[in-house]
C-alpha cells in the first residue's frame, strides 16, 4: 500500500506523517514520532503494553491502524501527566512504588487513567475489569490496584 499524509493530534499537537494507512499506530508513535514510552509487547491486543487513549478511550495501539487515529485526540504516556487524572495516577504510582521492571507500566497507567476518567470511585471489581487486559510479568497487580484507589481518593 502507498504512503499518504495523515494528520494526527498527539498530546495536543498536530503531527503530519507520511505512512501507509494500515500501519499500526504504535509504530508511528515509536518509530516516526520517537514517542517510545508506549511499549511493544505482543502486537496482538493481548498484553496492553501499547495502550494509548483515543478520544479518552483506552485502545491498543499495536492493533489500531494509524488511519483510525486521524481526527481523534490521541494521548500517550508522554502527555497523560498534563491532565488532572493522569497527574494523580502518576503521583499515586510513585507514592506506592508500583513499578518493577517497568515494561508494562505505561500501558497500566493509560488504562488506569481511562478507568478513573469514566469512574471516579471504582470498586475492586471495576478495577479488575478495566485492567484485566494489561498484563504484568512482574505481578505488580496488588500495588496497581492500591494505587488506583489512592488516585481515586486524591481526585475526590
Ligand atoms: S503490544 Fe499491543 S496489546 Fe500487546
Ligand atoms: S513491572 Fe515488569 S512487566 Fe509489569
Short mmCIF file of C-alpha atoms and ligand atoms in Angstrom, two decimals:
data_model
loop_
_atom_site.label_atom_id
_atom_site.label_comp_id
_atom_site.label_asym_id
_atom_site.label_seq_id
_atom_site.Cartn_x
_atom_site.Cartn_y
_atom_site.Cartn_z
CA UNK A 1 0.00 0.00 0.00
CA UNK A 2 1.28 3.51 -0.75
CA UNK A 3 2.07 6.22 1.72
CA UNK A 4 -0.32 9.05 2.48
CA UNK A 5 -0.04 12.16 4.59
CA UNK A 6 -2.07 11.61 7.71
CA UNK A 7 -2.54 14.34 10.29
CA UNK A 8 -2.66 13.19 13.87
CA UNK A 9 -3.33 15.04 17.09
CA UNK A 10 -0.86 13.64 19.62
CA UNK A 11 -0.75 15.06 23.14
CA UNK A 12 -2.41 18.23 21.87
CA UNK A 13 -0.04 18.79 18.95
CA UNK A 14 -0.78 18.29 15.27
CA UNK A 15 1.67 15.95 13.57
CA UNK A 16 1.64 15.08 9.88
CA UNK A 17 3.15 11.73 8.98
CA UNK A 18 3.68 10.03 5.63
CA UNK A 19 2.87 6.37 6.22
CA UNK A 20 0.77 3.57 4.81
CA UNK A 21 -2.71 3.94 6.33
CA UNK A 22 -2.72 0.40 7.70
CA UNK A 23 0.49 0.98 9.69
CA UNK A 24 -0.19 0.27 13.36
CA UNK A 25 -0.44 3.47 15.38
CA UNK A 26 2.18 2.01 17.74
CA UNK A 27 4.87 2.07 15.04
CA UNK A 28 4.04 5.61 14.04
CA UNK A 29 4.31 6.72 17.66
CA UNK A 30 7.55 4.88 18.33
CA UNK A 31 9.41 4.96 15.02
CA UNK A 32 8.10 8.04 13.22
CA UNK A 33 7.47 10.33 16.17
CA UNK A 34 10.05 8.88 18.60
CA UNK A 35 7.48 8.63 21.37
CA UNK A 36 8.98 5.47 22.78
CA UNK A 37 7.20 5.49 26.13
CA UNK A 38 4.46 3.37 24.56
CA UNK A 39 5.73 -0.20 24.52
CA UNK A 40 5.50 -3.16 22.17
CA UNK A 41 4.66 -6.38 23.94
CA UNK A 42 2.64 -8.86 21.91
CA UNK A 43 1.41 -6.96 18.85
CA UNK A 44 -1.92 -8.79 19.10
CA UNK A 45 -4.05 -6.91 21.65
CA UNK A 46 -3.17 -9.47 24.32
CA UNK A 47 -0.93 -7.61 26.79
CA UNK A 48 -1.85 -3.92 26.99
CA UNK A 49 1.76 -2.63 26.87
CA UNK A 50 0.88 -0.41 23.90
CA UNK A 51 -2.21 1.24 25.42
CA UNK A 52 -2.90 4.87 24.49
CA UNK A 53 -6.05 6.99 24.59
CA UNK A 54 -8.12 7.87 21.54
CA UNK A 55 -10.76 10.44 22.47
CA UNK A 56 -10.44 9.33 26.08
CA UNK A 57 -10.84 5.62 25.46
CA UNK A 58 -8.03 3.18 26.17
CA UNK A 59 -7.07 1.46 22.90
CA UNK A 60 -4.32 -0.98 21.92
CA UNK A 61 -2.12 0.98 19.54
CA UNK A 62 -0.49 -2.21 18.19
CA UNK A 63 -3.81 -3.20 16.66
CA UNK A 64 -5.12 0.24 15.68
CA UNK A 65 -4.33 1.33 12.11
CA UNK A 66 -2.97 4.86 12.04
CA UNK A 67 -5.78 5.84 9.67
CA UNK A 68 -8.26 5.17 12.51
CA UNK A 69 -6.49 7.76 14.66
CA UNK A 70 -6.84 10.60 12.14
CA UNK A 71 -9.24 13.16 13.59
CA UNK A 72 -9.04 11.71 17.11
CA UNK A 73 -7.28 13.18 20.11
CA UNK A 74 -4.51 10.73 20.92
CA UNK A 75 -2.85 10.87 24.33
CA UNK A 76 0.25 8.83 25.13
CA UNK A 77 2.22 8.27 28.32
CA UNK A 78 4.34 11.29 27.38
CA UNK A 79 1.28 13.56 27.58
CA UNK A 80 -1.05 11.93 30.09
CA UNK A 81 0.54 13.69 33.09
CA UNK A 82 -0.70 17.03 31.74
CA UNK A 83 -4.24 16.05 32.75
CA UNK A 84 -5.62 16.10 36.29
CA UNK A 85 -6.31 12.38 36.32
CA UNK A 86 -3.00 11.44 34.75
CA UNK A 87 -1.13 13.54 37.27
CA UNK A 88 -2.99 11.94 40.19
CA UNK A 89 -2.34 8.46 38.82
CA UNK A 90 1.37 9.10 38.29
CA UNK A 91 1.69 10.50 41.82
CA UNK A 92 -0.11 7.50 43.30
CA UNK A 93 2.17 5.19 41.30
CA UNK A 94 5.22 6.93 42.70
CA UNK A 95 3.82 7.03 46.23
CA UNK A 96 3.32 3.27 46.28
CA UNK A 97 6.43 2.48 44.27
CA UNK A 98 4.34 0.37 41.89
CA UNK A 99 6.92 -0.14 39.16
CA UNK A 100 9.20 -3.14 38.97
CA UNK A 101 10.86 -3.70 35.58
CA UNK A 102 8.57 -1.01 34.18
CA UNK A 103 7.87 -2.55 30.81
CA UNK A 104 4.11 -2.83 31.22
CA UNK A 105 3.67 0.33 33.25
CA UNK A 106 2.91 2.99 30.68
CA UNK A 107 0.09 0.77 29.45
CA UNK A 108 -1.07 0.20 33.02
CA UNK A 109 -1.15 3.93 33.69
CA UNK A 110 -3.04 4.68 30.48
CA UNK A 111 -5.68 2.08 31.33
CA UNK A 112 -5.94 3.34 34.91
CA UNK A 113 -6.44 6.94 33.76
CA UNK A 114 -9.15 5.92 31.28
CA UNK A 115 -10.87 3.98 34.05
CA UNK A 116 -10.78 6.90 36.51
CA UNK A 117 -11.92 9.38 33.88
CA UNK A 118 -15.08 7.31 33.47
CA UNK A 119 -15.49 6.25 37.11
CA UNK A 120 -14.10 8.31 39.98
CA UNK A 121 -14.95 5.65 42.59
CA UNK A 122 -14.03 2.28 41.07
CA UNK A 123 -14.53 -0.88 43.12
CA UNK A 124 -12.02 -3.72 43.09
CA UNK A 125 -14.28 -5.45 40.55
CA UNK A 126 -14.33 -2.35 38.34
CA UNK A 127 -10.54 -2.21 38.52
CA UNK A 128 -10.16 -5.89 37.69
CA UNK A 129 -12.45 -5.48 34.72
CA UNK A 130 -10.78 -2.33 33.38
CA UNK A 131 -7.24 -3.56 33.98
CA UNK A 132 -7.71 -7.23 33.06
CA UNK A 133 -6.17 -6.76 29.62
CA UNK A 134 -2.96 -5.23 31.00
CA UNK A 135 -0.55 -7.99 31.87
CA UNK A 136 2.42 -7.58 34.20
CA UNK A 137 5.11 -10.23 34.22
CA UNK A 138 6.43 -8.80 37.50
CA UNK A 139 2.97 -9.25 39.07
CA UNK A 140 2.59 -5.71 40.39
CA UNK A 141 -1.19 -6.15 40.35
CA UNK A 142 -1.73 -5.65 44.09
CA UNK A 143 0.15 -2.34 44.09
CA UNK A 144 -1.60 -1.24 40.89
CA UNK A 145 -4.98 -1.77 42.49
CA UNK A 146 -3.93 0.09 45.64
CA UNK A 147 -2.53 2.96 43.58
CA UNK A 148 -5.78 3.30 41.62
CA UNK A 149 -7.68 3.56 44.90
CA UNK A 150 -5.17 6.16 46.14
CA UNK A 151 -5.54 8.17 42.94
CA UNK A 152 -9.34 7.97 43.24
CA UNK A 153 -9.13 9.31 46.80
CA UNK A 154 -6.87 12.16 45.78
CA UNK A 155 -9.25 13.09 42.95
CA UNK A 156 -12.37 13.03 45.18
S1 LIG B 1 1.57 -4.84 22.25
FE1 LIG B 1 -0.43 -4.18 21.99
S2 LIG B 1 -1.62 -5.38 23.35
FE2 LIG B 1 0.40 -6.22 23.46
S1 LIG B 2 6.54 -4.07 36.02
FE1 LIG B 2 7.58 -5.62 34.88
S2 LIG B 2 6.07 -6.32 33.48
FE2 LIG B 2 4.98 -5.04 34.82
#
